[in-house]
Structure formats: C-alpha cells, structure tokens
mmCIF file of N, CA, C and O in Angstrom:
data_model
loop_
_atom_site.group_PDB
_atom_site.id
_atom_site.type_symbol
_atom_site.label_atom_id
_atom_site.label_comp_id
_atom_site.label_asym_id
_atom_site.label_seq_id
_atom_site.Cartn_x
_atom_site.Cartn_y
_atom_site.Cartn_z
ATOM 1 N N MET A 138 -34.342 -44.668 -23.496
ATOM 2 C CA MET A 138 -33.426 -45.030 -22.422
ATOM 3 C C MET A 138 -33.171 -43.696 -21.612
ATOM 4 O O MET A 138 -32.844 -43.775 -20.425
ATOM 5 N N ASP A 139 -33.220 -42.589 -22.270
ATOM 6 C CA ASP A 139 -32.900 -41.269 -21.460
ATOM 7 C C ASP A 139 -34.158 -40.894 -20.815
ATOM 8 O O ASP A 139 -35.131 -40.315 -21.389
ATOM 9 N N THR A 140 -34.243 -41.052 -19.485
ATOM 10 C CA THR A 140 -35.427 -40.634 -18.713
ATOM 11 C C THR A 140 -35.093 -39.294 -18.100
ATOM 12 O O THR A 140 -33.942 -38.875 -17.945
ATOM 13 N N PRO A 141 -36.172 -38.741 -17.641
ATOM 14 C CA PRO A 141 -35.930 -37.323 -17.048
ATOM 15 C C PRO A 141 -35.062 -37.523 -15.693
ATOM 16 O O PRO A 141 -34.327 -36.535 -15.366
ATOM 17 N N ARG A 142 -35.213 -38.648 -15.057
ATOM 18 C CA ARG A 142 -34.408 -38.818 -13.856
ATOM 19 C C ARG A 142 -33.083 -38.915 -14.183
ATOM 20 O O ARG A 142 -32.219 -38.479 -13.436
ATOM 21 N N CYS A 143 -32.591 -39.515 -15.305
ATOM 22 C CA CYS A 143 -31.242 -39.593 -15.666
ATOM 23 C C CYS A 143 -30.644 -38.272 -15.980
ATOM 24 O O CYS A 143 -29.505 -37.892 -15.593
ATOM 25 N N HIS A 144 -31.442 -37.369 -16.641
ATOM 26 C CA HIS A 144 -30.965 -35.954 -16.883
ATOM 27 C C HIS A 144 -30.749 -35.146 -15.629
ATOM 28 O O HIS A 144 -29.858 -34.489 -15.473
ATOM 29 N N ARG A 145 -31.755 -35.309 -14.729
ATOM 30 C CA ARG A 145 -31.542 -34.576 -13.378
ATOM 31 C C ARG A 145 -30.399 -35.097 -12.622
ATOM 32 O O ARG A 145 -29.566 -34.257 -12.039
ATOM 33 N N SER A 146 -30.148 -36.402 -12.525
ATOM 34 C CA SER A 146 -28.979 -36.915 -11.802
ATOM 35 C C SER A 146 -27.607 -36.487 -12.612
ATOM 36 O O SER A 146 -26.621 -36.276 -11.903
ATOM 37 N N ARG A 147 -27.664 -36.491 -13.856
ATOM 38 C CA ARG A 147 -26.512 -35.986 -14.573
ATOM 39 C C ARG A 147 -26.129 -34.596 -14.300
ATOM 40 O O ARG A 147 -25.176 -34.192 -14.155
ATOM 41 N N ALA A 148 -27.354 -33.785 -14.418
ATOM 42 C CA ALA A 148 -27.050 -32.402 -13.984
ATOM 43 C C ALA A 148 -26.593 -32.174 -12.566
ATOM 44 O O ALA A 148 -25.731 -31.224 -12.429
ATOM 45 N N ALA A 149 -27.199 -32.847 -11.732
ATOM 46 C CA ALA A 149 -26.636 -32.786 -10.366
ATOM 47 C C ALA A 149 -25.226 -33.210 -10.122
ATOM 48 O O ALA A 149 -24.401 -32.505 -9.479
ATOM 49 N N LEU A 150 -24.809 -34.305 -10.844
ATOM 50 C CA LEU A 150 -23.490 -34.662 -10.732
ATOM 51 C C LEU A 150 -22.472 -33.659 -11.426
ATOM 52 O O LEU A 150 -21.534 -33.355 -10.789
ATOM 53 N N THR A 151 -22.953 -33.086 -12.519
ATOM 54 C CA THR A 151 -22.142 -31.995 -13.139
ATOM 55 C C THR A 151 -22.061 -30.815 -12.139
ATOM 56 O O THR A 151 -20.886 -30.237 -12.080
ATOM 57 N N SER A 152 -23.064 -30.421 -11.555
ATOM 58 C CA SER A 152 -23.091 -29.321 -10.630
ATOM 59 C C SER A 152 -22.092 -29.659 -9.508
ATOM 60 O O SER A 152 -21.445 -28.827 -9.082
ATOM 61 N N LEU A 153 -22.216 -30.817 -8.910
ATOM 62 C CA LEU A 153 -21.233 -31.233 -7.851
ATOM 63 C C LEU A 153 -19.903 -31.265 -8.285
ATOM 64 O O LEU A 153 -18.943 -30.867 -7.546
ATOM 65 N N GLU A 154 -19.540 -31.776 -9.384
ATOM 66 C CA GLU A 154 -18.134 -31.663 -9.894
ATOM 67 C C GLU A 154 -17.762 -30.182 -10.205
ATOM 68 O O GLU A 154 -16.513 -29.977 -9.908
ATOM 69 N N ALA A 155 -18.542 -29.393 -10.573
ATOM 70 C CA ALA A 155 -18.139 -28.001 -10.791
ATOM 71 C C ALA A 155 -17.872 -27.350 -9.353
ATOM 72 O O ALA A 155 -16.891 -26.579 -9.228
ATOM 73 N N GLY A 156 -18.702 -27.577 -8.498
ATOM 74 C CA GLY A 156 -18.505 -27.221 -7.080
ATOM 75 C C GLY A 156 -17.207 -27.600 -6.404
ATOM 76 O O GLY A 156 -16.579 -26.908 -5.840
ATOM 77 N N ALA A 157 -16.900 -28.874 -6.684
ATOM 78 C CA ALA A 157 -15.722 -29.499 -6.101
ATOM 79 C C ALA A 157 -14.522 -28.890 -6.833
ATOM 80 O O ALA A 157 -13.464 -28.566 -6.137
ATOM 81 N N THR A 158 -14.619 -28.621 -8.030
ATOM 82 C CA THR A 158 -13.402 -27.862 -8.798
ATOM 83 C C THR A 158 -13.159 -26.551 -8.221
ATOM 84 O O THR A 158 -12.085 -26.123 -7.864
ATOM 85 N N LEU A 159 -14.344 -25.683 -7.876
ATOM 86 C CA LEU A 159 -14.171 -24.417 -7.455
ATOM 87 C C LEU A 159 -13.694 -24.445 -5.946
ATOM 88 O O LEU A 159 -12.805 -23.651 -5.562
ATOM 89 N N ALA A 160 -14.072 -25.388 -5.235
ATOM 90 C CA ALA A 160 -13.588 -25.553 -3.772
ATOM 91 C C ALA A 160 -12.246 -25.877 -3.796
ATOM 92 O O ALA A 160 -11.406 -25.288 -2.999
ATOM 93 N N ARG A 161 -11.683 -26.848 -4.663
ATOM 94 C CA ARG A 161 -10.199 -27.130 -4.743
ATOM 95 C C ARG A 161 -9.368 -25.886 -5.031
ATOM 96 O O ARG A 161 -8.319 -25.724 -4.654
ATOM 97 N N GLY A 162 -9.972 -25.099 -6.045
ATOM 98 C CA GLY A 162 -9.251 -23.864 -6.488
ATOM 99 C C GLY A 162 -9.084 -22.890 -5.410
ATOM 100 O O GLY A 162 -8.205 -22.189 -5.264
ATOM 101 N N GLY A 163 -9.974 -22.918 -4.422
ATOM 102 C CA GLY A 163 -9.947 -21.826 -3.344
ATOM 103 C C GLY A 163 -8.903 -22.106 -2.422
ATOM 104 O O GLY A 163 -8.406 -21.294 -1.761
ATOM 105 N N PHE A 164 -8.497 -23.407 -2.252
ATOM 106 C CA PHE A 164 -7.434 -23.745 -1.240
ATOM 107 C C PHE A 164 -6.024 -23.883 -1.931
ATOM 108 O O PHE A 164 -5.179 -24.106 -1.121
ATOM 109 N N ALA A 165 -5.909 -23.565 -3.197
ATOM 110 C CA ALA A 165 -4.579 -23.584 -3.862
ATOM 111 C C ALA A 165 -3.762 -22.521 -3.255
ATOM 112 O O ALA A 165 -4.199 -21.368 -3.035
ATOM 113 N N CYS A 166 -2.457 -22.759 -3.083
ATOM 114 C CA CYS A 166 -1.630 -21.727 -2.663
ATOM 115 C C CYS A 166 -0.731 -21.210 -3.945
ATOM 116 O O CYS A 166 -0.364 -22.019 -4.812
ATOM 117 N N MET A 167 -0.474 -19.875 -3.904
ATOM 118 C CA MET A 167 0.237 -19.447 -5.004
ATOM 119 C C MET A 167 1.728 -19.453 -4.795
ATOM 120 O O MET A 167 2.501 -19.165 -5.701
ATOM 121 N N PHE A 168 2.278 -20.022 -3.681
ATOM 122 C CA PHE A 168 3.659 -20.180 -3.455
ATOM 123 C C PHE A 168 3.887 -21.702 -3.359
ATOM 124 O O PHE A 168 3.213 -22.399 -2.869
ATOM 125 N N SER A 169 5.100 -22.102 -4.016
ATOM 126 C CA SER A 169 5.394 -23.550 -4.091
ATOM 127 C C SER A 169 6.194 -23.832 -2.814
ATOM 128 O O SER A 169 6.269 -25.027 -2.544
ATOM 129 N N THR A 170 6.957 -22.854 -2.326
ATOM 130 C CA THR A 170 7.717 -23.226 -1.161
ATOM 131 C C THR A 170 7.498 -22.144 -0.015
ATOM 132 O O THR A 170 6.984 -21.010 -0.288
ATOM 133 N N SER A 171 7.917 -22.474 1.087
ATOM 134 C CA SER A 171 7.895 -21.466 2.230
ATOM 135 C C SER A 171 8.805 -20.339 2.040
ATOM 136 O O SER A 171 8.462 -19.274 2.419
ATOM 137 N N ASP A 172 9.916 -20.584 1.338
ATOM 138 C CA ASP A 172 10.829 -19.456 1.016
ATOM 139 C C ASP A 172 10.208 -18.420 0.173
ATOM 140 O O ASP A 172 10.392 -17.175 0.319
ATOM 141 N N GLU A 173 9.477 -18.868 -0.855
ATOM 142 C CA GLU A 173 8.769 -17.859 -1.750
ATOM 143 C C GLU A 173 7.756 -17.001 -0.919
ATOM 144 O O GLU A 173 7.721 -15.814 -1.128
ATOM 145 N N TYR A 174 7.048 -17.790 -0.037
ATOM 146 C CA TYR A 174 5.968 -17.054 0.775
ATOM 147 C C TYR A 174 6.686 -16.007 1.620
ATOM 148 O O TYR A 174 6.224 -14.889 1.841
ATOM 149 N N GLU A 175 7.701 -16.416 2.328
ATOM 150 C CA GLU A 175 8.386 -15.394 3.234
ATOM 151 C C GLU A 175 9.078 -14.252 2.538
ATOM 152 O O GLU A 175 9.043 -13.126 2.927
ATOM 153 N N ALA A 176 9.579 -14.488 1.322
ATOM 154 C CA ALA A 176 10.141 -13.401 0.568
ATOM 155 C C ALA A 176 9.017 -12.397 0.099
ATOM 156 O O ALA A 176 9.209 -11.154 0.197
ATOM 157 N N ALA A 177 8.015 -12.928 -0.232
ATOM 158 C CA ALA A 177 6.821 -12.147 -0.770
ATOM 159 C C ALA A 177 6.198 -11.355 0.567
ATOM 160 O O ALA A 177 5.922 -10.105 0.421
ATOM 161 N N LEU A 178 6.148 -11.944 1.669
ATOM 162 C CA LEU A 178 5.752 -11.395 2.918
ATOM 163 C C LEU A 178 6.720 -10.198 3.310
ATOM 164 O O LEU A 178 6.244 -9.121 3.716
ATOM 165 N N ILE A 179 7.913 -10.394 3.293
ATOM 166 C CA ILE A 179 8.945 -9.376 3.712
ATOM 167 C C ILE A 179 8.758 -8.211 2.747
ATOM 168 O O ILE A 179 8.900 -7.140 3.050
ATOM 169 N N THR A 180 8.800 -8.545 1.332
ATOM 170 C CA THR A 180 8.558 -7.522 0.331
ATOM 171 C C THR A 180 7.294 -6.767 0.601
ATOM 172 O O THR A 180 7.430 -5.406 0.604
ATOM 173 N N GLN A 181 6.326 -7.406 0.918
ATOM 174 C CA GLN A 181 5.003 -6.525 1.186
ATOM 175 C C GLN A 181 5.038 -5.767 2.459
ATOM 176 O O GLN A 181 4.713 -4.608 2.431
ATOM 177 N N ARG A 182 5.833 -6.200 3.501
ATOM 178 C CA ARG A 182 5.853 -5.517 4.737
ATOM 179 C C ARG A 182 6.830 -4.325 4.572
ATOM 180 O O ARG A 182 6.715 -3.213 5.138
ATOM 181 N N ARG A 183 7.926 -4.448 3.786
ATOM 182 C CA ARG A 183 8.877 -3.451 3.323
ATOM 183 C C ARG A 183 8.061 -2.273 2.743
ATOM 184 O O ARG A 183 8.322 -1.102 3.039
ATOM 185 N N THR A 184 7.201 -2.568 1.814
ATOM 186 C CA THR A 184 6.471 -1.579 1.021
ATOM 187 C C THR A 184 5.499 -0.806 2.085
ATOM 188 O O THR A 184 5.290 0.335 1.820
ATOM 189 N N GLN A 185 4.994 -1.438 3.108
ATOM 190 C CA GLN A 185 4.246 -0.840 4.105
ATOM 191 C C GLN A 185 5.008 -0.083 5.190
ATOM 192 O O GLN A 185 4.475 0.622 5.877
ATOM 193 N N GLY A 186 6.385 -0.252 5.096
ATOM 194 C CA GLY A 186 7.204 0.532 6.089
ATOM 195 C C GLY A 186 7.343 -0.166 7.410
ATOM 196 O O GLY A 186 7.800 0.509 8.331
ATOM 197 N N HIS A 187 7.227 -1.463 7.524
ATOM 198 C CA HIS A 187 7.375 -2.147 8.717
ATOM 199 C C HIS A 187 8.871 -2.177 9.212
ATOM 200 O O HIS A 187 9.188 -2.280 10.395
ATOM 201 N N TYR A 188 9.756 -2.150 8.342
ATOM 202 C CA TYR A 188 11.168 -2.467 8.642
ATOM 203 C C TYR A 188 12.013 -1.050 8.589
ATOM 204 O O TYR A 188 13.221 -1.167 8.549
ATOM 205 N N ASP A 189 11.338 -0.042 8.540
ATOM 206 C CA ASP A 189 12.066 1.238 8.468
ATOM 207 C C ASP A 189 12.687 1.559 9.846
ATOM 208 O O ASP A 189 12.210 1.088 10.883
ATOM 209 N N GLN A 190 13.725 2.335 9.792
ATOM 210 C CA GLN A 190 14.497 2.678 11.034
ATOM 211 C C GLN A 190 13.647 3.673 11.834
ATOM 212 O O GLN A 190 13.021 4.687 11.080
ATOM 213 N N PRO A 191 13.349 3.619 13.171
ATOM 214 C CA PRO A 191 12.693 4.643 13.876
ATOM 215 C C PRO A 191 13.368 5.998 13.783
ATOM 216 O O PRO A 191 14.558 6.004 13.862
ATOM 217 N N ARG A 192 12.521 6.975 13.764
ATOM 218 C CA ARG A 192 13.170 8.420 13.671
ATOM 219 C C ARG A 192 13.126 9.000 14.979
ATOM 220 O O ARG A 192 12.888 10.230 15.274
ATOM 221 N N SER A 193 13.462 8.277 16.105
ATOM 222 C CA SER A 193 13.363 8.859 17.529
ATOM 223 C C SER A 193 14.658 9.372 17.896
ATOM 224 O O SER A 193 15.785 8.841 17.538
ATOM 225 N N ARG A 194 14.728 10.421 18.771
ATOM 226 C CA ARG A 194 15.893 11.006 19.211
ATOM 227 C C ARG A 194 16.250 10.602 20.591
ATOM 228 O O ARG A 194 17.280 10.890 21.181
ATOM 229 N N TRP A 195 15.472 9.655 21.138
ATOM 230 C CA TRP A 195 15.588 9.156 22.532
ATOM 231 C C TRP A 195 16.920 8.591 22.793
ATOM 232 O O TRP A 195 17.574 8.781 23.801
ATOM 233 N N PRO A 196 17.460 7.616 21.879
ATOM 234 C CA PRO A 196 18.791 7.115 22.066
ATOM 235 C C PRO A 196 19.940 8.175 22.274
ATOM 236 O O PRO A 196 20.792 8.067 23.200
ATOM 237 N N ALA A 197 19.899 9.160 21.330
ATOM 238 C CA ALA A 197 20.941 10.171 21.483
ATOM 239 C C ALA A 197 20.763 11.080 22.703
ATOM 240 O O ALA A 197 21.749 11.372 23.435
ATOM 241 N N VAL A 198 19.536 11.327 23.026
ATOM 242 C CA VAL A 198 19.288 12.055 24.324
ATOM 243 C C VAL A 198 19.750 11.290 25.577
ATOM 244 O O VAL A 198 20.345 11.786 26.497
ATOM 245 N N MET A 199 19.487 10.047 25.640
ATOM 246 C CA MET A 199 19.836 9.170 26.725
ATOM 247 C C MET A 199 21.314 9.081 26.796
ATOM 248 O O MET A 199 22.028 9.137 27.864
ATOM 249 N N PHE A 200 22.048 8.998 25.565
ATOM 250 C CA PHE A 200 23.507 8.903 25.650
ATOM 251 C C PHE A 200 24.245 10.195 26.115
ATOM 252 O O PHE A 200 25.078 10.207 26.893
ATOM 253 N N VAL A 201 23.602 11.380 25.715
ATOM 254 C CA VAL A 201 24.135 12.584 26.295
ATOM 255 C C VAL A 201 23.883 12.752 27.705
ATOM 256 O O VAL A 201 24.771 13.241 28.559
ATOM 257 N N GLY A 202 22.752 12.332 28.186
ATOM 258 C CA GLY A 202 22.290 12.307 29.636
ATOM 259 C C GLY A 202 23.398 11.502 30.458
ATOM 260 O O GLY A 202 23.804 11.944 31.432
ATOM 261 N N CYS A 203 23.501 10.232 29.885
ATOM 262 C CA CYS A 203 24.535 9.436 30.726
ATOM 263 C C CYS A 203 25.824 9.991 30.730
ATOM 264 O O CYS A 203 26.651 9.768 31.775
ATOM 265 N N ALA A 204 26.325 10.459 29.625
ATOM 266 C CA ALA A 204 27.650 11.086 29.449
ATOM 267 C C ALA A 204 27.799 12.342 30.511
ATOM 268 O O ALA A 204 28.727 12.324 31.146
ATOM 269 N N LEU A 205 26.803 13.031 30.606
ATOM 270 C CA LEU A 205 26.816 14.202 31.617
ATOM 271 C C LEU A 205 26.824 13.693 32.996
ATOM 272 O O LEU A 205 27.513 14.252 33.716
ATOM 273 N N MET A 206 26.080 12.675 33.207
ATOM 274 C CA MET A 206 26.123 12.153 34.642
ATOM 275 C C MET A 206 27.358 11.523 35.031
ATOM 276 O O MET A 206 28.059 11.721 36.205
ATOM 277 N N VAL A 207 28.054 10.788 34.082
ATOM 278 C CA VAL A 207 29.455 10.295 34.257
ATOM 279 C C VAL A 207 30.382 11.407 34.441
ATOM 280 O O VAL A 207 31.233 11.385 35.395
ATOM 281 N N THR A 208 30.392 12.335 33.581
ATOM 282 C CA THR A 208 31.173 13.508 33.803
ATOM 283 C C THR A 208 31.041 14.310 35.091
ATOM 284 O O THR A 208 32.011 14.637 35.789
ATOM 285 N N GLY A 209 29.755 14.506 35.491
ATOM 286 C CA GLY A 209 29.529 15.116 36.739
ATOM 287 C C GLY A 209 30.113 14.235 38.002
ATOM 288 O O GLY A 209 30.657 14.809 38.870
ATOM 289 N N THR A 210 29.870 12.985 37.923
ATOM 290 C CA THR A 210 30.335 12.097 38.914
ATOM 291 C C THR A 210 31.863 12.104 39.061
ATOM 292 O O THR A 210 32.473 12.173 40.241
ATOM 293 N N VAL A 211 32.606 12.113 37.988
ATOM 294 C CA VAL A 211 34.034 12.121 37.929
ATOM 295 C C VAL A 211 34.527 13.524 38.542
ATOM 296 O O VAL A 211 35.518 13.561 39.252
ATOM 297 N N LEU A 212 33.863 14.470 38.069
ATOM 298 C CA LEU A 212 34.232 15.820 38.590
ATOM 299 C C LEU A 212 34.024 16.018 40.101
ATOM 300 O O LEU A 212 34.766 16.692 40.807
ATOM 301 N N LEU A 213 32.854 15.400 40.728
ATOM 302 C CA LEU A 213 32.559 15.434 42.131
ATOM 303 C C LEU A 213 33.469 14.699 42.888
ATOM 304 O O LEU A 213 33.924 15.098 43.968
ATOM 305 N N LEU A 214 33.995 13.497 42.361
ATOM 306 C CA LEU A 214 34.885 12.637 43.148
ATOM 307 C C LEU A 214 36.286 13.076 43.171
ATOM 308 O O LEU A 214 37.127 12.452 43.853
ATOM 309 N N ASN A 215 36.697 14.013 42.277
ATOM 310 C CA ASN A 215 38.044 14.335 42.182
ATOM 311 C C ASN A 215 38.359 15.374 43.235
ATOM 312 O O ASN A 215 38.239 16.305 43.722
#
C-alpha cells in the first residue's frame, strides 16, 4: 500500500508543515502588551543617550543677553 507517490506527498506535507511553523514563529512578538514594548523601547533609547539633557550654553547666553538689554533700556529711559 505504501507507494513512492505516498512517500513523496507525505514528505512534501511534512516540509510544508515545517515551513508554516517557521513562518509563524517569525511573526511572533516578544511583548505581550504595548506597555511592555514601550518600556523596552524607552530603556533602549536611554542606553543610547536619546533622553540626556543637552549640554548647550545657549539658554544661559540668551538670558544674560536679554537681561543686559533690559538693563540698558531701563538706564536709557531714566
């Protein structure tokens, strides 16, 4: 009863099932909720330095410049 055709079709079916299992595994998500995904994303971005404070002096320079302009204007109008 076991013919070569039966063995080939059984092998093809097994191959297709293995391929389907691999394909389904590729689409699986390692996070069960969006909160877990967002927490992992934020942790990864923190380690990369995306959320560090900028080390720029421009805000302080702009504040001093504006304060000097206001002081100059007040002294000129008195």
